[in-house]
Tab-separated table of C-alpha atoms in Angstrom:
chain	number	residue	atom	x	y	z
D	1	MET	CA	48.645	28.497	5.944
D	2	THR	CA	49.486	25.404	3.885
D	3	ILE	CA	49.447	22.078	5.718
D	4	PRO	CA	52.208	19.637	4.710
D	5	ALA	CA	51.124	16.311	3.272
D	6	PHE	CA	52.367	14.406	6.317
D	7	ALA	CA	50.330	16.531	8.722
D	8	PHE	CA	46.614	16.408	9.511
D	9	ASN	CA	44.419	17.532	6.642
D	10	VAL	CA	41.875	20.164	7.620
D	11	ASP	CA	38.962	17.742	7.874
D	12	ALA	CA	40.837	15.294	10.109
D	13	LEU	CA	42.256	18.089	12.217
D	14	PHE	CA	38.891	19.692	12.864
D	15	ARG	CA	37.265	16.376	13.687
D	16	ARG	CA	39.940	15.659	16.250
D	17	ALA	CA	39.917	19.248	17.491
D	18	GLN	CA	36.197	19.127	18.216
D	19	ASN	CA	36.720	17.549	21.614
D	20	ALA	CA	39.904	19.484	22.236
D	21	MET	CA	38.251	22.818	21.495
D	22	LEU	CA	35.378	22.085	23.854
D	23	TRP	CA	37.761	21.406	26.659
D	24	LEU	CA	39.974	24.304	25.712
D	25	LEU	CA	36.969	26.498	26.460
D	26	ALA	CA	36.591	24.773	29.788
D	27	ALA	CA	40.312	25.128	30.464
D	28	LEU	CA	39.987	28.878	30.006
D	29	HIS	CA	37.670	28.871	33.012
D	30	ILE	CA	40.188	26.830	34.968
D	31	LEU	CA	42.770	29.529	34.263
D	32	LEU	CA	40.906	31.733	36.705
D	33	PHE	CA	42.464	29.814	39.538
D	34	ALA	CA	45.138	27.560	38.016
D	35	SER	CA	47.822	29.903	39.320
D	36	LEU	CA	46.691	29.104	42.850
D	37	LEU	CA	47.900	25.521	42.538
D	38	LEU	CA	51.151	24.815	44.316
D	39	VAL	CA	52.399	22.906	41.302
D	40	LEU	CA	52.465	26.104	39.251
D	41	GLY	CA	54.630	27.714	41.873
D	42	SER	CA	57.089	24.859	41.570
D	43	LEU	CA	57.039	25.169	37.786
D	44	SER	CA	57.591	28.897	37.586
D	45	GLU	CA	61.356	28.568	37.488
D	46	ALA	CA	61.240	25.992	34.690
D	47	ASN	CA	59.013	28.302	32.670
D	48	ALA	CA	60.899	31.496	33.501
D	49	ALA	CA	61.735	32.169	29.841
D	50	THR	CA	58.378	32.724	28.184
D	51	PRO	CA	58.218	30.830	24.853
D	52	VAL	CA	57.255	32.750	21.748
D	53	CYS	CA	53.581	32.359	20.939
D	54	GLY	CA	52.746	30.735	17.623
D	55	GLY	CA	49.691	29.371	15.895
D	56	GLU	CA	47.580	30.425	12.933
D	57	ASN	CA	43.856	30.817	12.382
D	58	LEU	CA	42.489	27.465	11.182
D	59	LEU	CA	39.471	29.106	9.583
D	60	GLY	CA	41.718	30.188	6.735
D	61	ASP	CA	42.460	26.556	5.930
D	62	LEU	CA	38.812	25.617	6.296
D	63	LYS	CA	37.782	28.377	3.881
D	64	ALA	CA	40.322	27.199	1.301
D	65	GLU	CA	39.781	23.447	1.567
D	66	LYS	CA	36.126	23.159	2.658
D	67	PRO	CA	34.416	26.367	1.513
D	68	GLY	CA	30.945	24.833	1.807
D	69	LEU	CA	31.408	23.987	5.471
D	70	TYR	CA	33.039	27.349	6.058
D	71	GLU	CA	29.998	29.170	4.649
D	72	GLU	CA	27.643	27.007	6.719
D	73	ILE	CA	29.498	27.989	9.888
D	74	LEU	CA	29.336	31.675	8.968
D	75	SER	CA	25.637	31.389	8.185
D	76	GLU	CA	24.760	29.657	11.454
D	77	GLY	CA	26.977	32.037	13.403
D	78	SER	CA	25.156	35.019	11.911
D	79	ARG	CA	21.876	33.639	13.292
D	80	VAL	CA	23.115	33.314	16.881
D	81	PRO	CA	21.340	35.974	18.961
D	82	ASN	CA	23.807	38.651	20.096
D	83	GLY	CA	26.658	36.756	18.461
D	84	LYS	CA	28.571	39.863	17.424
D	85	GLY	CA	30.040	42.140	20.078
D	86	LEU	CA	31.869	42.090	23.390
D	87	PHE	CA	30.648	45.258	25.090
D	88	TRP	CA	26.982	45.849	25.979
D	89	LYS	CA	24.959	48.525	27.756
D	90	VAL	CA	22.349	47.406	30.309
D	91	GLU	CA	19.568	49.870	31.089
D	92	LYS	CA	16.290	50.165	32.971
D	93	THR	CA	14.201	53.264	33.610
D	94	GLY	CA	15.234	55.097	36.766
D	95	LEU	CA	18.633	53.410	37.053
D	96	ALA	CA	22.109	54.541	36.132
D	97	PRO	CA	23.258	52.464	33.139
D	98	SER	CA	25.328	49.350	33.733
D	99	TYR	CA	27.680	47.592	31.316
D	100	LEU	CA	28.492	43.997	30.379
D	101	LEU	CA	31.893	43.037	28.955
D	102	GLY	CA	32.832	39.668	27.493
D	103	THR	CA	36.369	38.598	28.358
D	104	MET	CA	38.801	35.792	27.590
D	105	HIS	CA	40.641	34.418	30.612
D	106	VAL	CA	44.140	34.634	29.177
D	107	SER	CA	47.090	36.993	29.507
D	108	ASP	CA	47.617	37.572	25.771
D	109	PRO	CA	48.363	41.335	25.464
D	110	ARG	CA	45.925	41.540	22.546
D	111	VAL	CA	43.111	40.310	24.759
D	112	LEU	CA	43.939	42.693	27.607
D	113	LYS	CA	42.912	45.666	25.458
D	114	MET	CA	39.243	46.440	26.047
D	115	PRO	CA	36.819	47.631	23.332
D	116	PRO	CA	36.348	51.404	22.894
D	117	GLY	CA	34.351	52.919	25.738
D	118	ALA	CA	34.821	50.017	28.136
D	119	ALA	CA	37.613	51.615	30.161
D	120	GLU	CA	35.540	54.762	30.611
D	121	ALA	CA	32.507	52.738	31.704
D	122	GLN	CA	34.671	50.804	34.142
D	123	ALA	CA	36.022	54.049	35.625
D	124	GLU	CA	32.518	55.469	36.107
D	125	ALA	CA	30.963	52.311	37.577
D	126	SER	CA	30.257	52.129	41.288
D	127	THR	CA	30.402	48.321	41.442
D	128	ILE	CA	32.654	45.944	39.518
D	129	VAL	CA	31.477	42.366	39.015
D	130	ILE	CA	33.527	39.379	37.817
D	131	GLU	CA	32.871	35.661	37.683
D	132	SER	CA	34.570	34.955	41.016
D	133	ASP	CA	35.932	37.601	43.371
D	134	GLU	CA	37.893	34.854	45.152
D	135	ILE	CA	40.717	35.328	42.642
D	136	LEU	CA	41.583	38.548	44.475
D	137	ASP	CA	42.555	36.716	47.655
D	138	GLU	CA	44.835	33.798	46.823
D	139	LYS	CA	44.969	32.527	50.405
D	140	LYS	CA	41.188	32.483	50.643
D	141	ALA	CA	40.829	30.846	47.260
D	142	THR	CA	43.445	28.216	48.039
D	143	ALA	CA	41.707	27.442	51.321
D	144	ALA	CA	38.394	27.081	49.503
D	145	LEU	CA	39.905	24.626	47.023
D	146	LEU	CA	41.718	22.642	49.713
D	147	SER	CA	38.466	22.290	51.650
D	148	LYS	CA	37.107	20.228	48.742
D	149	PRO	CA	40.142	18.307	47.436
D	150	GLU	CA	37.911	15.834	45.589
D	151	LEU	CA	37.161	18.563	43.020
D	152	THR	CA	40.760	18.883	41.911
D	153	MET	CA	42.485	15.659	42.971
D	154	PHE	CA	41.830	11.928	43.060
D	155	THR	CA	41.222	11.151	46.727
D	156	ASP	CA	40.255	7.489	46.282
D	157	GLY	CA	43.672	6.106	45.386
D	158	ASN	CA	43.134	6.602	41.685
D	159	SER	CA	45.477	8.419	39.358
D	160	ILE	CA	45.676	9.334	35.686
D	161	GLU	CA	48.096	6.402	35.151
D	162	LYS	CA	45.481	3.964	36.448
D	163	LEU	CA	42.653	5.338	34.314
D	164	LEU	CA	44.425	5.620	30.967
D	165	PRO	CA	45.909	2.871	28.783
D	166	LYS	CA	49.709	2.667	28.904
D	167	GLU	CA	50.107	4.167	25.445
D	168	ASP	CA	47.993	7.172	26.430
D	169	VAL	CA	49.945	7.603	29.664
D	170	ALA	CA	53.115	7.733	27.587
D	171	LEU	CA	51.568	10.400	25.358
D	172	LEU	CA	50.525	12.433	28.386
D	173	GLU	CA	53.951	12.118	29.971
D	174	LYS	CA	55.624	13.312	26.783
D	175	GLY	CA	53.213	16.223	26.370
D	176	LEU	CA	53.725	17.385	29.938
D	177	LYS	CA	57.492	16.997	29.692
D	178	GLN	CA	57.518	19.384	26.744
D	179	ARG	CA	56.023	21.945	29.112
D	180	GLY	CA	58.544	21.258	31.851
D	181	ILE	CA	56.016	19.361	33.981
D	182	PRO	CA	56.857	15.899	35.364
D	183	LEU	CA	53.889	13.537	35.278
D	184	ALA	CA	54.630	12.440	38.836
D	185	ALA	CA	53.909	15.968	40.055
D	186	VAL	CA	50.389	16.034	38.608
D	187	SER	CA	49.355	12.388	38.271
D	188	ARG	CA	46.714	12.661	41.005
D	189	MET	CA	45.096	15.720	39.441
D	190	LYS	CA	41.654	15.314	37.929
D	191	PRO	CA	41.748	15.478	34.105
D	192	TRP	CA	39.924	18.805	33.998
D	193	MET	CA	42.844	20.321	35.898
D	194	LEU	CA	45.425	18.714	33.628
D	195	MET	CA	43.650	20.256	30.660
D	196	ALA	CA	44.885	23.660	31.839
D	197	PHE	CA	48.418	22.405	31.227
D	198	VAL	CA	48.112	20.446	27.969
D	199	SER	CA	45.523	22.494	26.054
D	200	LEU	CA	47.109	25.905	26.447
D	201	PRO	CA	50.070	27.158	24.422
D	202	PRO	CA	53.407	27.018	26.276
D	203	CYS	CA	53.623	30.816	26.152
D	204	GLU	CA	50.305	31.207	27.980
D	205	LEU	CA	51.182	28.560	30.540
D	206	ALA	CA	54.534	30.248	31.175
D	207	ARG	CA	52.914	33.658	31.584
D	208	LYS	CA	50.459	32.115	34.033
D	209	ALA	CA	53.298	30.589	36.032
D	210	GLN	CA	54.776	34.085	36.257
D	211	ASN	CA	51.434	35.342	37.590
D	212	ALA	CA	50.729	37.474	34.533
D	213	ALA	CA	47.405	39.274	34.803
D	214	PHE	CA	44.404	38.354	32.693
D	215	LEU	CA	41.715	40.896	31.917
D	216	ASP	CA	39.176	39.880	34.569
D	217	LYS	CA	41.725	40.064	37.359
D	218	LYS	CA	43.171	43.336	36.072
D	219	ILE	CA	39.697	44.881	36.044
D	220	ALA	CA	39.096	43.716	39.596
D	221	THR	CA	42.477	44.803	41.001
D	222	ASP	CA	42.117	48.220	39.344
D	223	ALA	CA	38.720	48.534	40.999
D	224	ILE	CA	40.129	47.697	44.427
D	225	ALA	CA	42.889	50.268	43.930
D	226	ALA	CA	40.230	52.866	43.069
D	227	GLY	CA	38.242	52.037	46.187
D	228	LYS	CA	35.372	50.405	44.298
D	229	GLN	CA	33.309	47.463	45.464
D	230	VAL	CA	34.050	44.155	43.721
D	231	LYS	CA	31.539	41.299	43.676
D	232	GLY	CA	31.575	37.774	42.226
D	233	LEU	CA	28.798	35.792	40.574
D	234	GLU	CA	30.169	32.329	41.375
D	235	THR	CA	32.552	30.596	43.721
D	236	LEU	CA	35.568	28.635	42.538
D	237	ALA	CA	34.079	25.501	44.091
D	238	GLU	CA	30.925	25.980	42.041
D	239	GLN	CA	32.957	26.301	38.859
D	240	LEU	CA	34.900	23.141	39.620
D	241	SER	CA	31.728	21.276	40.577
D	242	THR	CA	30.407	22.039	37.099
D	243	MET	CA	33.431	20.348	35.568
D	244	ALA	CA	33.204	17.411	37.966
D	245	ALA	CA	29.593	16.785	36.926
D	246	ILE	CA	30.672	15.828	33.397
D	247	PRO	CA	31.353	12.066	33.045
D	248	MET	CA	34.962	11.047	33.606
D	249	ASP	CA	35.208	9.160	30.310
D	250	LEU	CA	34.511	12.356	28.375
D	251	HIS	CA	37.227	14.162	30.301
D	252	LEU	CA	39.750	11.408	29.673
D	253	LYS	CA	38.905	11.135	25.972
D	254	SER	CA	39.272	14.877	25.510
D	255	LEU	CA	42.547	14.943	27.403
D	256	VAL	CA	44.063	12.309	25.125
D	257	GLU	CA	42.739	13.930	21.936
D	258	THR	CA	44.223	17.235	23.023
D	259	ILE	CA	47.634	15.675	23.571
D	260	LYS	CA	47.489	14.000	20.152
D	261	LEU	CA	46.966	17.384	18.530
D	262	GLY	CA	50.349	18.431	19.900
D	263	SER	CA	51.569	21.766	18.581
D	264	ARG	CA	48.416	22.098	16.468
D	265	MET	CA	46.642	23.135	19.675
D	266	GLU	CA	48.441	26.437	19.243
D	267	ASP	CA	46.502	26.858	15.995
D	268	VAL	CA	43.255	25.952	17.757
D	269	PHE	CA	44.025	28.449	20.506
D	270	GLU	CA	44.880	31.173	17.994
D	271	THR	CA	41.620	30.489	16.159
D	272	MET	CA	39.660	30.977	19.381
D	273	THR	CA	41.628	34.129	20.183
D	274	GLU	CA	41.062	35.693	16.772
D	275	LEU	CA	37.347	34.967	16.952
D	276	TYR	CA	37.356	36.853	20.241
D	277	LEU	CA	39.377	39.768	18.888
D	278	SER	CA	37.042	40.135	15.903
D	279	GLU	CA	34.108	39.985	18.353
D	280	ASP	CA	32.603	37.067	16.402
D	281	ILE	CA	31.649	35.157	19.530
D	282	GLY	CA	28.578	33.684	17.872
D	283	LEU	CA	30.766	31.675	15.498
D	284	THR	CA	32.367	29.643	18.283
D	285	MET	CA	29.668	27.102	19.078
D	286	PRO	CA	28.525	26.636	15.436
D	287	LEU	CA	32.143	25.877	14.592
D	288	LEU	CA	32.343	23.208	17.292
D	289	LYS	CA	29.080	21.572	16.271
D	290	ALA	CA	29.843	21.698	12.557
D	291	VAL	CA	33.070	19.748	12.859
D	292	ALA	CA	31.624	17.007	15.080
D	293	PRO	CA	31.073	13.712	13.205
D	294	ASP	CA	27.354	13.000	12.974
D	295	GLY	CA	25.983	10.174	15.047
D	296	THR	CA	28.918	9.826	17.391
D	297	ASP	CA	29.401	10.353	21.095
D	298	ASP	CA	31.211	13.584	20.236
D	299	GLN	CA	27.895	15.311	19.556
D	300	SER	CA	26.380	14.118	22.825
D	301	GLY	CA	29.512	15.270	24.559
D	302	TYR	CA	29.030	18.697	23.060
D	303	GLY	CA	25.440	18.867	24.315
D	304	GLU	CA	26.463	17.889	27.815
D	305	PHE	CA	29.252	20.434	27.806
D	306	GLU	CA	26.972	23.234	26.614
D	307	GLU	CA	24.263	22.433	29.150
D	308	LEU	CA	26.552	22.201	32.174
D	309	VAL	CA	29.389	24.607	31.434
D	310	VAL	CA	27.475	27.270	29.535
D	311	VAL	CA	23.677	27.223	29.980
D	312	LYS	CA	23.388	26.412	33.684
D	313	ARG	CA	26.167	28.801	34.569
D	314	ASN	CA	24.489	31.526	32.525
D	315	GLN	CA	21.272	31.058	34.453
D	316	LEU	CA	23.087	31.249	37.778
D	317	MET	CA	25.036	34.347	36.730
D	318	ALA	CA	21.890	36.112	35.523
D	319	GLU	CA	20.093	35.310	38.769
D	320	ARG	CA	22.923	36.668	40.905
D	321	ALA	CA	23.535	39.686	38.667
D	322	ALA	CA	19.908	40.839	38.903
D	323	PRO	CA	20.039	42.509	42.363
D	324	ILE	CA	23.359	44.151	41.510
D	325	LEU	CA	22.016	45.557	38.248
D	326	ALA	CA	18.889	46.715	40.111
D	327	GLU	CA	21.104	49.221	41.935
D	328	GLY	CA	22.488	50.620	38.656
D	329	GLY	CA	26.024	51.704	37.824
D	330	ALA	CA	27.559	48.218	37.605
D	331	PHE	CA	30.319	46.993	35.302
D	332	ILE	CA	30.166	43.216	34.781
D	333	ALA	CA	33.020	41.293	33.155
D	334	VAL	CA	32.535	37.569	32.420
D	335	GLY	CA	33.762	35.087	29.817
D	336	ALA	CA	32.553	36.136	26.375
D	337	LEU	CA	30.952	32.760	25.626
D	338	HIS	CA	28.379	33.485	28.331
D	339	LEU	CA	26.958	36.423	26.361
D	340	PRO	CA	25.427	35.149	23.069
D	341	GLY	CA	22.658	32.689	22.317
D	342	GLU	CA	19.033	32.197	23.307
D	343	GLN	CA	20.205	31.157	26.786
D	344	GLY	CA	23.042	33.669	26.916
D	345	LEU	CA	23.373	36.363	29.563
D	346	ILE	CA	22.169	39.108	27.247
D	347	GLU	CA	18.853	37.378	26.532
D	348	LEU	CA	18.454	36.312	30.158
D	349	LEU	CA	18.904	39.908	31.330
D	350	ARG	CA	16.346	41.093	28.782
D	351	GLU	CA	13.912	38.553	30.241
D	352	GLN	CA	14.453	40.275	33.576
D	353	GLY	CA	13.241	43.540	32.079
D	354	PHE	CA	16.546	45.187	31.221
D	355	THR	CA	17.229	46.812	27.864
D	356	VAL	CA	20.535	45.440	26.596
D	357	THR	CA	22.124	47.001	23.523
D	358	ARG	CA	25.553	46.777	22.001
D	359	ALA	CA	27.666	49.679	23.272
D	360	GLU	CA	29.132	51.815	20.507
């Protein structure tokens, strides 16, 4: 893809996208329960006609215009433990094998197709495990969220308009309007909830408003229909508490940077999707770190994000998965970014004594 002279050059785009991509990853977690918000119900009619998805893989531009940086990202990605692969076999002597599948919490038809062998493993499993089983009961999930409104809404009289400069409020209002969302309807939402609206392509947001299934939920609902037990590793409140623990200024900065990217976020989203489809999950974090300007708050923001949203959640998931895996015959489906790395689920399960190998 050739970028016109008046648009961002690749270097500027990636530097701006660094924050946006971090929070896009976080927004993908929010998608697990964004459809439970009443505002989405009110927006479903406005988004009834699903926009055509666009976007192109930005790595192609990076390879052409900054080949050195491109090769550095590939090199670091190749060194990430368990960075290649979505589908893994989990074994221990005396137990029926279990399986671990990395997912992406979107309704893109390309993402809904599981790797070879995964459907068969799912069918044979006695227990299905997802990040949060609360997504299966919308009334229960909604009640859980409403019981802690401070996690999703400003309850102290604050609003996005009060926290952002006027020029940034105008940008936000324009960005939301393009998605058929009036600012007044969401102005009291915490910025990590608004990210689910401004960081995702209009086609994905529209599909979500129409209650389109994403892979995790499809796996769980299929299991219920087959009479299988479904368990969750986290609660929705725990997931939101993770987001709330990150300083507000980082949330606000990322929200504004995402809006400034405008339609280029579709390219960012497509880049993330194609990394998933090629099973190159280990490239994701090296890409984010490589494009962060050295010596700025962006890098510290990355570290905080990784520690809270990835590492600590991995540790909790591994702890709660252990007794389920000890029974054998489980099929676990969680966000793919939780799998790779020294503190990823695969390594954490190996530390528990399981043999984890890529399923062929």
